[in-house]
Amino acid sequence: MSKIPMTTPLVEMDGDEMTRILWKMIKEELILPYVDLKTEYYDLGLKKRDETDDRITIEAAQAALRLGVAVKCATITPNADRVKEYGLKQMWKSPNGTIRAIMDGTVFRCPIIVRGIEPNVRTWKKPITIARHAYGDVYRNAEIVVPGKGKAELVFTAEDGTQIRELIHEFDGPGVLQGWHNMDHSIESFARSCFAYAFDAGQDLWFATKDTISKKYDARFREIFDRIYAEEYRSLFEDAGIQYFYTLIDDAVARVMKSEGGFIWACKNYDGDVMSDMLSSAFGSLAMMTSVLVNPDGKYEYEAAHGTVQRHYYRYLKGEETSTNSVATIFAWTGALRKRAQLDSLKDLEHFADALEHSVLRTIEEGEMTGDLALITSLSHVKKLSSQEFISAVRRRLEEELNGG
Ligand code: NAP
Ligand code: MG
């Protein structure tokens, strides 16, 4: 069989620990035998980041902007232990943070739904994708512990010295005080990424704030979403038969719990932090959650939502058998290959991405899975496989799919 051709290379960002081991297995077993794979390779493994003073991360992010589609392996974000373990020159920043800052994107997290791994919420039939605004609010706050009696004011001083002043509170005793900000530019980027992603996915977009209480701050978010929708997306959405739906955050939470899923949920920074953890645990497993960074100009970086699965790696290094779930990392590859295929009009490559995903789901639904899923599945007669055995089991089904079986 001749290999499936590609035209534009993917940006390939390799990573660390157990996911780096899975990365190699996935490429060798599930992609290279079938696809004439073209990638621009960047090694974001911690050793290489240290050697290059982290320039490799910046170059990889710039390549993603240039080529448009990237696939990333999980990477270590160094802490004090890692500095010692790897003898690092310094505590390098989170690669995901660096990449996000350069691409100016929004992260969309989406669960992979498979029969046998049921969500805790019975009504959820389709995935709910969550998009978290990644700038500002409580994460860039200024705080004061108020020592006692006094007046707190919010003051903005313009470049020409004119001031806007607002009384916060007349304190008659000790308390606390906090200031937040956000910027139109950042909210606009967030809104555009959300509308673009929802349009691409052919799903409704939900957005919620507390603008009944926060009549200026949260209202600004709503106004910006409304304006960008009206000016840039309304007719596209109407033609595609999808909706933009705004409601209050508490109403949104209540509706999410009663919905059947199948939509994109855009959240302000704090709401997204909290709600994405709730959704991923309610959908079953962190190892079944994909993540894609989308920038406002439609550049994409695909990855798994989980980390480098450190404990499994140490077992692997000791020569012990591991049973690490590669599903989200495989879906990062299929997501990137499918996007590349769509941009370059490569039908065979798109078909390959679909076939590989389908093979993964079939493998699990037919009772062959890694230990993390074997523990939570509702299927009976389950076979727990090692990391390598699971990938081989997927490959057997992929061969059948590609040979029209
Ligand atoms: P983690 O790698 O996601 O692992 C946490 C635990 O979840 C694992 O120990 C494992 O539980 C389970 N798990 C996660 N993914 C799994 C998979 N694919 N298959 C089976 N089990 C899985 O998070 P962490 O331990 O907090 O972080 C480890 C490293 O990853 C850190 O250096 C962190 O900086 C990095 N990290 C990177 C990213 C990223 O690049 N996007 C994201 C998060 C964390 P058991 O051990 O109980 O089996
Ligand atoms: Mg969190």
Short mmCIF file of C-alpha atoms and ligand atoms in Angstrom, two decimals:
data_model
loop_
_atom_site.label_atom_id
_atom_site.label_comp_id
_atom_site.label_asym_id
_atom_site.label_seq_id
_atom_site.Cartn_x
_atom_site.Cartn_y
_atom_site.Cartn_z
CA MET A 1 0.00 0.00 0.00
CA SER A 2 1.41 3.43 -0.89
CA LYS A 3 1.58 5.97 1.91
CA ILE A 4 -0.90 8.83 2.23
CA PRO A 5 0.72 12.05 1.00
CA MET A 6 0.94 15.37 2.85
CA THR A 7 1.81 18.80 1.49
CA THR A 8 2.41 21.25 4.36
CA PRO A 9 4.40 19.96 7.34
CA LEU A 10 2.93 19.83 10.84
CA VAL A 11 4.88 21.48 13.63
CA GLU A 12 5.84 18.56 15.87
CA MET A 13 6.67 19.45 19.47
CA ASP A 14 8.15 16.49 21.33
CA GLY A 15 8.02 16.38 25.12
CA ASP A 16 8.93 14.57 28.31
CA GLU A 17 8.77 11.37 30.38
CA MET A 18 6.06 8.75 29.74
CA THR A 19 4.30 10.81 27.10
CA ARG A 20 7.59 11.05 25.17
CA ILE A 21 7.72 7.23 25.16
CA LEU A 22 4.09 7.05 23.97
CA TRP A 23 4.82 9.71 21.34
CA LYS A 24 7.45 7.50 19.70
CA MET A 25 5.23 4.40 19.83
CA ILE A 26 2.28 6.28 18.30
CA LYS A 27 4.39 7.62 15.45
CA GLU A 28 6.10 4.31 14.71
CA GLU A 29 3.06 2.04 15.01
CA LEU A 30 0.09 4.17 14.04
CA ILE A 31 1.26 6.93 11.71
CA LEU A 32 4.55 6.34 9.88
CA PRO A 33 3.49 2.99 8.32
CA TYR A 34 0.50 4.71 6.66
CA VAL A 35 1.27 8.41 6.19
CA ASP A 36 4.15 10.01 4.34
CA LEU A 37 4.51 12.18 7.41
CA LYS A 38 5.94 15.67 6.99
CA THR A 39 6.82 17.53 10.18
CA GLU A 40 9.06 20.34 11.32
CA TYR A 41 10.43 18.77 14.51
CA TYR A 42 11.08 20.71 17.73
CA ASP A 43 12.32 18.87 20.77
CA LEU A 44 10.67 20.55 23.77
CA GLY A 45 12.05 17.88 26.12
CA LEU A 46 13.38 19.60 29.24
CA LYS A 47 17.02 18.76 28.45
CA LYS A 48 16.82 20.50 25.07
CA ARG A 49 14.98 23.49 26.53
CA ASP A 50 17.79 23.89 29.04
CA GLU A 51 20.52 23.51 26.38
CA THR A 52 18.92 26.20 24.20
CA ASP A 53 18.02 28.55 27.09
CA ASP A 54 14.39 27.80 26.14
CA ARG A 55 14.81 29.33 22.65
CA ILE A 56 13.50 26.05 21.20
CA THR A 57 10.07 26.73 22.74
CA ILE A 58 9.90 30.18 21.20
CA GLU A 59 11.01 28.85 17.81
CA ALA A 60 8.39 26.09 17.99
CA ALA A 61 5.61 28.62 18.75
CA GLN A 62 6.76 30.84 15.89
CA ALA A 63 6.74 27.82 13.59
CA ALA A 64 3.15 27.12 14.67
CA LEU A 65 2.18 30.65 13.65
CA ARG A 66 4.00 30.24 10.31
CA LEU A 67 2.71 26.76 9.38
CA GLY A 68 -0.69 26.98 11.09
CA VAL A 69 -1.02 23.53 12.69
CA ALA A 70 1.05 22.00 15.50
CA VAL A 71 0.89 18.86 17.62
CA LYS A 72 2.48 18.89 21.07
CA CYS A 73 3.51 16.19 23.54
CA ALA A 74 3.11 16.89 27.27
CA THR A 75 6.11 18.65 28.78
CA ILE A 76 7.51 19.17 32.27
CA THR A 77 6.94 22.57 33.81
CA PRO A 78 10.01 22.81 36.04
CA ASN A 79 9.75 23.32 39.79
CA ALA A 80 12.54 23.19 42.39
CA ASP A 81 12.65 19.36 42.29
CA ARG A 82 13.04 19.35 38.51
CA VAL A 83 15.83 21.94 38.64
CA LYS A 84 17.77 19.47 40.83
CA GLU A 85 16.70 16.35 38.91
CA TYR A 86 17.80 17.74 35.53
CA GLY A 87 20.58 20.09 36.77
CA LEU A 88 18.82 23.01 35.06
CA LYS A 89 20.44 26.42 34.50
CA GLN A 90 17.22 28.01 35.75
CA MET A 91 13.57 27.26 36.45
CA TRP A 92 12.29 27.67 32.88
CA LYS A 93 8.74 28.87 32.40
CA SER A 94 5.84 26.60 31.44
CA PRO A 95 6.18 25.80 27.71
CA ASN A 96 2.40 25.96 27.36
CA GLY A 97 2.42 29.45 28.88
CA THR A 98 5.17 30.58 26.48
CA ILE A 99 3.40 29.11 23.45
CA ARG A 100 0.06 30.60 24.47
CA ALA A 101 1.60 34.04 24.93
CA ILE A 102 3.20 33.94 21.46
CA MET A 103 0.17 32.48 19.66
CA ASP A 104 -2.28 34.65 21.67
CA GLY A 105 -4.73 31.80 21.77
CA THR A 106 -7.57 30.28 23.73
CA VAL A 107 -7.47 26.69 25.00
CA PHE A 108 -10.44 24.44 24.19
CA ARG A 109 -10.72 21.23 26.21
CA CYS A 110 -12.90 18.46 24.89
CA PRO A 111 -13.64 15.01 26.36
CA ILE A 112 -13.44 11.91 24.17
CA ILE A 113 -16.73 10.04 24.53
CA VAL A 114 -16.70 6.27 24.27
CA ARG A 115 -19.22 3.54 25.11
CA GLY A 116 -18.25 1.92 28.39
CA ILE A 117 -16.89 5.09 30.00
CA GLU A 118 -20.10 6.85 30.99
CA PRO A 119 -20.20 10.46 32.19
CA ASN A 120 -21.42 10.91 35.77
CA VAL A 121 -24.18 13.17 34.45
CA ARG A 122 -26.71 10.85 32.84
CA THR A 123 -28.10 13.36 30.35
CA TRP A 124 -24.69 14.09 28.73
CA LYS A 125 -24.60 12.24 25.42
CA LYS A 126 -22.17 14.44 23.49
CA PRO A 127 -18.97 16.19 24.54
CA ILE A 128 -19.06 19.63 26.13
CA THR A 129 -16.04 21.64 25.05
CA ILE A 130 -14.90 24.31 27.44
CA ALA A 131 -12.98 27.45 26.43
CA ARG A 132 -11.27 29.42 29.16
CA HIS A 133 -10.24 33.04 28.74
CA ALA A 134 -6.54 32.89 29.63
CA TYR A 135 -5.86 36.47 30.72
CA GLY A 136 -6.60 38.74 33.66
CA ASP A 137 -9.36 39.04 36.29
CA VAL A 138 -8.43 37.46 39.61
CA TYR A 139 -5.24 35.95 38.10
CA ARG A 140 -3.70 39.43 37.63
CA ASN A 141 -5.16 41.07 40.70
CA ALA A 142 -3.86 43.64 43.17
CA GLU A 143 -4.81 43.03 46.79
CA ILE A 144 -4.64 44.95 50.04
CA VAL A 145 -5.25 43.78 53.57
CA VAL A 146 -7.02 46.81 55.06
CA PRO A 147 -5.57 47.45 58.53
CA GLY A 148 -8.43 49.55 59.89
CA LYS A 149 -10.70 52.55 59.46
CA GLY A 150 -10.30 54.41 56.15
CA LYS A 151 -11.60 55.06 52.64
CA ALA A 152 -10.96 52.78 49.65
CA GLU A 153 -11.19 54.27 46.16
CA LEU A 154 -10.68 53.01 42.62
CA VAL A 155 -8.57 55.57 40.70
CA PHE A 156 -7.62 55.60 37.02
CA THR A 157 -5.07 58.21 35.92
CA ALA A 158 -4.96 58.90 32.17
CA GLU A 159 -1.73 59.84 30.36
CA ASP A 160 -2.72 63.52 30.47
CA GLY A 161 -3.23 63.33 34.22
CA THR A 162 -7.03 63.41 34.30
CA GLN A 163 -8.54 61.03 36.78
CA ILE A 164 -11.60 58.84 37.12
CA ARG A 165 -12.44 58.05 40.72
CA GLU A 166 -14.96 55.68 42.27
CA LEU A 167 -15.63 55.07 45.95
CA ILE A 168 -15.27 51.39 46.83
CA HIS A 169 -16.01 51.43 50.54
CA GLU A 170 -15.70 53.51 53.70
CA PHE A 171 -14.08 51.02 56.09
CA ASP A 172 -14.92 51.40 59.77
CA GLY A 173 -12.57 48.53 60.66
CA PRO A 174 -10.14 46.01 59.13
CA GLY A 175 -10.98 44.11 55.97
CA VAL A 176 -9.71 43.20 52.50
CA LEU A 177 -9.63 44.87 49.11
CA GLN A 178 -8.95 43.67 45.57
CA GLY A 179 -8.55 45.24 42.11
CA TRP A 180 -9.00 43.42 38.77
CA HIS A 181 -8.52 44.38 35.16
CA ASN A 182 -8.96 43.12 31.66
CA MET A 183 -8.40 44.61 28.21
CA ASP A 184 -10.70 44.96 25.20
CA HIS A 185 -7.95 43.54 23.00
CA SER A 186 -7.71 40.34 25.05
CA ILE A 187 -11.48 39.87 25.30
CA GLU A 188 -11.79 40.41 21.52
CA SER A 189 -9.16 37.73 20.80
CA PHE A 190 -10.96 35.37 23.15
CA ALA A 191 -14.31 36.04 21.48
CA ARG A 192 -12.92 35.56 17.96
CA SER A 193 -11.22 32.27 18.92
CA CYS A 194 -14.51 31.02 20.39
CA PHE A 195 -16.65 32.00 17.41
CA ALA A 196 -14.09 30.54 14.97
CA TYR A 197 -13.86 27.27 16.90
CA ALA A 198 -17.63 26.88 17.24
CA PHE A 199 -18.13 27.59 13.54
CA ASP A 200 -15.44 25.05 12.65
CA ALA A 201 -16.95 22.43 14.94
CA GLY A 202 -20.50 23.17 13.72
CA GLN A 203 -21.65 23.51 17.34
CA ASP A 204 -23.52 26.18 19.30
CA LEU A 205 -21.49 28.62 21.38
CA TRP A 206 -22.58 29.42 24.93
CA PHE A 207 -21.15 32.34 26.87
CA ALA A 208 -22.04 33.49 30.37
CA THR A 209 -21.03 36.18 32.83
CA LYS A 210 -22.60 37.91 35.83
CA ASP A 211 -23.49 41.15 34.06
CA THR A 212 -26.62 41.73 36.16
CA ILE A 213 -24.31 42.38 39.12
CA SER A 214 -21.16 43.56 37.34
CA LYS A 215 -22.82 46.16 35.14
CA LYS A 216 -19.60 47.55 33.70
CA TYR A 217 -16.90 44.86 33.96
CA ASP A 218 -18.84 41.74 33.00
CA ALA A 219 -21.11 43.81 30.79
CA ARG A 220 -18.03 44.73 28.74
CA PHE A 221 -17.39 41.03 28.03
CA ARG A 222 -20.97 40.60 26.90
CA GLU A 223 -20.89 43.72 24.69
CA ILE A 224 -17.68 42.64 22.99
CA PHE A 225 -19.04 39.14 22.30
CA ASP A 226 -22.30 40.65 20.99
CA ARG A 227 -20.49 43.10 18.72
CA ILE A 228 -18.08 40.56 17.22
CA TYR A 229 -20.95 38.14 16.69
CA ALA A 230 -23.08 40.75 14.93
CA GLU A 231 -20.26 42.14 12.79
CA GLU A 232 -18.31 39.01 11.90
CA TYR A 233 -20.17 35.79 12.64
CA ARG A 234 -23.95 36.14 12.65
CA SER A 235 -24.48 35.30 8.99
CA LEU A 236 -21.93 32.45 9.09
CA PHE A 237 -23.65 30.96 12.13
CA GLU A 238 -27.11 31.33 10.59
CA ASP A 239 -25.99 29.64 7.37
CA ALA A 240 -24.43 26.82 9.38
CA GLY A 241 -27.59 26.41 11.48
CA ILE A 242 -25.79 27.03 14.78
CA GLN A 243 -26.48 29.51 17.58
CA TYR A 244 -24.69 31.96 19.79
CA PHE A 245 -26.37 31.82 23.19
CA TYR A 246 -25.69 34.25 26.04
CA THR A 247 -27.00 33.77 29.55
CA LEU A 248 -26.07 34.41 33.18
CA ILE A 249 -23.35 32.18 34.62
CA ASP A 250 -25.61 30.60 37.25
CA ASP A 251 -28.26 29.90 34.62
CA ALA A 252 -25.56 28.43 32.35
CA VAL A 253 -24.36 26.05 35.07
CA ALA A 254 -27.91 24.84 35.69
CA ARG A 255 -28.56 24.33 31.97
CA VAL A 256 -25.26 22.49 31.43
CA MET A 257 -26.26 19.91 34.03
CA LYS A 258 -29.55 19.25 32.22
CA SER A 259 -28.22 19.41 28.66
CA GLU A 260 -27.21 16.54 26.43
CA GLY A 261 -23.93 18.26 25.52
CA GLY A 262 -22.63 18.93 22.05
CA PHE A 263 -21.76 22.62 22.41
CA ILE A 264 -18.86 24.96 23.17
CA TRP A 265 -18.94 26.73 26.54
CA ALA A 266 -16.91 29.93 26.68
CA CYS A 267 -15.94 30.93 30.22
CA LYS A 268 -14.24 33.88 31.85
CA ASN A 269 -10.88 33.02 33.39
CA TYR A 270 -12.01 31.94 36.87
CA ASP A 271 -15.20 30.23 35.67
CA GLY A 272 -13.13 28.26 33.13
CA ASP A 273 -10.57 27.22 35.75
CA VAL A 274 -13.27 25.80 38.02
CA MET A 275 -15.69 24.45 35.41
CA SER A 276 -13.04 22.66 33.34
CA ASP A 277 -11.97 20.60 36.36
CA MET A 278 -15.59 19.79 37.09
CA LEU A 279 -16.31 18.77 33.50
CA SER A 280 -13.19 16.63 33.09
CA SER A 281 -13.82 14.64 36.24
CA ALA A 282 -17.54 14.29 35.47
CA PHE A 283 -16.72 13.01 31.97
CA GLY A 284 -14.62 10.23 33.48
CA SER A 285 -10.89 10.60 32.98
CA LEU A 286 -8.17 13.20 32.46
CA ALA A 287 -6.53 10.72 30.11
CA MET A 288 -9.57 11.03 27.81
CA MET A 289 -9.45 14.81 27.48
CA THR A 290 -7.97 16.60 24.49
CA SER A 291 -6.89 20.18 24.35
CA VAL A 292 -6.41 22.57 21.45
CA LEU A 293 -5.02 26.08 21.47
CA VAL A 294 -6.73 28.22 18.82
CA ASN A 295 -5.53 31.71 17.98
CA PRO A 296 -7.80 34.45 16.62
CA ASP A 297 -6.32 34.06 13.10
CA GLY A 298 -7.12 30.34 13.03
CA LYS A 299 -3.76 28.74 13.93
CA TYR A 300 -4.01 25.52 15.93
CA GLU A 301 -1.93 23.59 18.45
CA TYR A 302 -3.26 20.17 19.53
CA GLU A 303 -2.30 18.24 22.66
CA ALA A 304 -3.54 15.95 25.42
CA ALA A 305 -4.90 17.72 28.51
CA HIS A 306 -2.91 15.52 30.92
CA GLY A 307 0.75 15.84 31.92
CA THR A 308 3.81 13.64 31.41
CA VAL A 309 2.54 10.83 33.71
CA GLN A 310 5.73 10.94 35.77
CA ARG A 311 5.08 7.97 38.08
CA HIS A 312 4.52 5.63 35.13
CA TYR A 313 7.77 6.87 33.60
CA TYR A 314 9.81 5.98 36.68
CA ARG A 315 8.30 2.49 36.53
CA TYR A 316 9.16 2.31 32.83
CA LEU A 317 12.77 3.31 33.59
CA LYS A 318 13.02 0.45 36.09
CA GLY A 319 11.97 -1.92 33.32
CA GLU A 320 8.52 -2.53 34.79
CA GLU A 321 5.46 -2.86 32.57
CA THR A 322 3.29 0.27 32.30
CA SER A 323 -0.33 0.66 31.35
CA THR A 324 -0.47 4.31 30.31
CA ASN A 325 -3.43 5.61 28.34
CA SER A 326 -2.33 7.01 24.96
CA VAL A 327 -5.82 7.96 23.74
CA ALA A 328 -5.62 11.74 24.25
CA THR A 329 -2.16 11.86 22.67
CA ILE A 330 -3.37 9.83 19.67
CA PHE A 331 -6.31 12.25 19.34
CA ALA A 332 -3.87 15.18 19.43
CA TRP A 333 -2.22 13.66 16.34
CA THR A 334 -5.52 12.92 14.58
CA GLY A 335 -6.79 16.42 15.39
CA ALA A 336 -3.69 17.99 13.86
CA LEU A 337 -3.65 15.67 10.82
CA ARG A 338 -7.37 16.30 10.17
CA LYS A 339 -6.95 20.07 10.41
CA ARG A 340 -3.95 19.91 8.05
CA ALA A 341 -5.97 17.73 5.69
CA GLN A 342 -8.86 20.20 5.67
CA LEU A 343 -6.59 23.20 5.07
CA ASP A 344 -4.73 21.43 2.25
CA SER A 345 -7.77 19.57 0.81
CA LEU A 346 -6.28 16.10 1.39
CA LYS A 347 -9.23 13.70 1.46
CA ASP A 348 -7.13 10.57 2.12
CA LEU A 349 -5.41 12.16 5.08
CA GLU A 350 -8.75 13.25 6.54
CA HIS A 351 -10.09 9.74 6.08
CA PHE A 352 -6.98 8.35 7.82
CA ALA A 353 -7.51 10.60 10.86
CA ASP A 354 -11.15 9.45 11.10
CA ALA A 355 -10.13 5.79 10.74
CA LEU A 356 -7.49 6.04 13.46
CA GLU A 357 -9.93 7.68 15.91
CA HIS A 358 -12.56 5.10 15.08
CA SER A 359 -10.04 2.29 15.71
CA VAL A 360 -9.18 3.72 19.12
CA LEU A 361 -12.85 3.90 20.14
CA ARG A 362 -13.55 0.39 18.82
CA THR A 363 -10.61 -1.02 20.77
CA ILE A 364 -12.02 0.33 24.03
CA GLU A 365 -15.62 -0.54 23.20
CA GLU A 366 -14.52 -4.11 22.44
CA GLY A 367 -13.11 -4.35 25.95
CA GLU A 368 -9.38 -3.76 25.41
CA MET A 369 -8.08 -0.80 27.40
CA THR A 370 -5.39 0.52 29.73
CA GLY A 371 -5.59 0.17 33.51
CA ASP A 372 -7.00 3.64 34.23
CA LEU A 373 -10.09 2.89 32.08
CA ALA A 374 -10.39 -0.75 33.18
CA LEU A 375 -10.98 0.62 36.70
CA ILE A 376 -13.93 2.83 35.73
CA THR A 377 -15.55 1.10 32.77
CA SER A 378 -19.12 -0.18 32.84
CA LEU A 379 -18.22 -2.97 30.36
CA SER A 380 -17.75 -6.50 31.62
CA HIS A 381 -15.09 -8.93 30.33
CA VAL A 382 -12.41 -6.28 30.06
CA LYS A 383 -8.78 -6.98 29.15
CA LYS A 384 -6.26 -4.64 30.79
CA LEU A 385 -3.43 -3.96 28.34
CA SER A 386 0.07 -2.51 28.70
CA SER A 387 0.96 0.77 26.98
CA GLN A 388 2.47 -1.12 24.04
CA GLU A 389 -0.30 -3.76 23.84
CA PHE A 390 -2.99 -1.07 23.66
CA ILE A 391 -1.28 0.62 20.73
CA SER A 392 -0.88 -2.74 18.97
CA ALA A 393 -4.57 -3.49 19.58
CA VAL A 394 -5.46 -0.16 17.96
CA ARG A 395 -3.16 -0.96 15.05
CA ARG A 396 -4.90 -4.26 14.33
CA ARG A 397 -8.21 -2.46 14.00
CA LEU A 398 -6.69 0.36 11.98
CA GLU A 399 -5.37 -2.20 9.45
CA GLU A 400 -8.92 -3.56 9.13
CA GLU A 401 -10.43 -0.10 8.69
CA LEU A 402 -7.89 0.94 6.06
CA ASN A 403 -8.29 -2.34 4.17
CA GLY A 404 -12.04 -1.72 4.06
CA GLY A 405 -12.74 -4.38 6.70
P1 NAP B 1 -0.25 14.03 35.03
O1 NAP B 1 0.98 13.74 34.28
O2 NAP B 1 -1.44 14.38 34.23
O3 NAP B 1 -0.57 12.77 35.94
C1 NAP B 1 -1.37 12.77 37.09
C2 NAP B 1 -1.88 11.37 37.37
O4 NAP B 1 -3.03 11.13 36.58
C3 NAP B 1 -0.90 10.28 36.97
O5 NAP B 1 0.04 10.02 37.97
C4 NAP B 1 -1.82 9.12 36.65
O6 NAP B 1 -2.29 8.50 37.85
C5 NAP B 1 -3.01 9.83 36.02
N1 NAP B 1 -2.84 9.98 34.56
C6 NAP B 1 -2.68 11.13 33.84
N2 NAP B 1 -2.58 10.86 32.55
C7 NAP B 1 -2.67 9.52 32.42
C8 NAP B 1 -2.60 8.65 31.30
N3 NAP B 1 -2.42 9.11 30.05
N4 NAP B 1 -2.72 7.32 31.53
C9 NAP B 1 -2.89 6.83 32.76
N5 NAP B 1 -2.95 7.63 33.85
C10 NAP B 1 -2.84 8.95 33.69
O7 NAP B 1 -0.01 15.26 36.04
P2 NAP B 1 1.11 15.54 37.13
O8 NAP B 1 1.60 14.27 37.73
O9 NAP B 1 0.56 16.59 37.97
O10 NAP B 1 2.32 16.18 36.32
C11 NAP B 1 3.42 15.45 35.79
C12 NAP B 1 4.23 16.41 34.92
O11 NAP B 1 3.45 16.83 33.83
C13 NAP B 1 4.67 17.67 35.67
O12 NAP B 1 6.05 17.88 35.44
C14 NAP B 1 3.85 18.78 35.03
O13 NAP B 1 4.59 19.96 34.94
C15 NAP B 1 3.55 18.24 33.67
N6 NAP B 1 2.28 18.70 33.07
C16 NAP B 1 2.32 19.04 31.75
C17 NAP B 1 1.16 19.41 31.10
C18 NAP B 1 1.25 19.74 29.64
O14 NAP B 1 2.30 19.68 29.04
N7 NAP B 1 0.16 20.09 29.03
C19 NAP B 1 -0.05 19.42 31.77
C20 NAP B 1 -0.08 19.05 33.13
C21 NAP B 1 1.10 18.69 33.76
P3 NAP B 1 -1.58 7.21 38.53
O15 NAP B 1 -0.13 7.55 38.70
O16 NAP B 1 -2.34 7.09 39.79
O17 NAP B 1 -1.77 6.05 37.59
MG MG B 2 -7.86 24.43 37.91
#
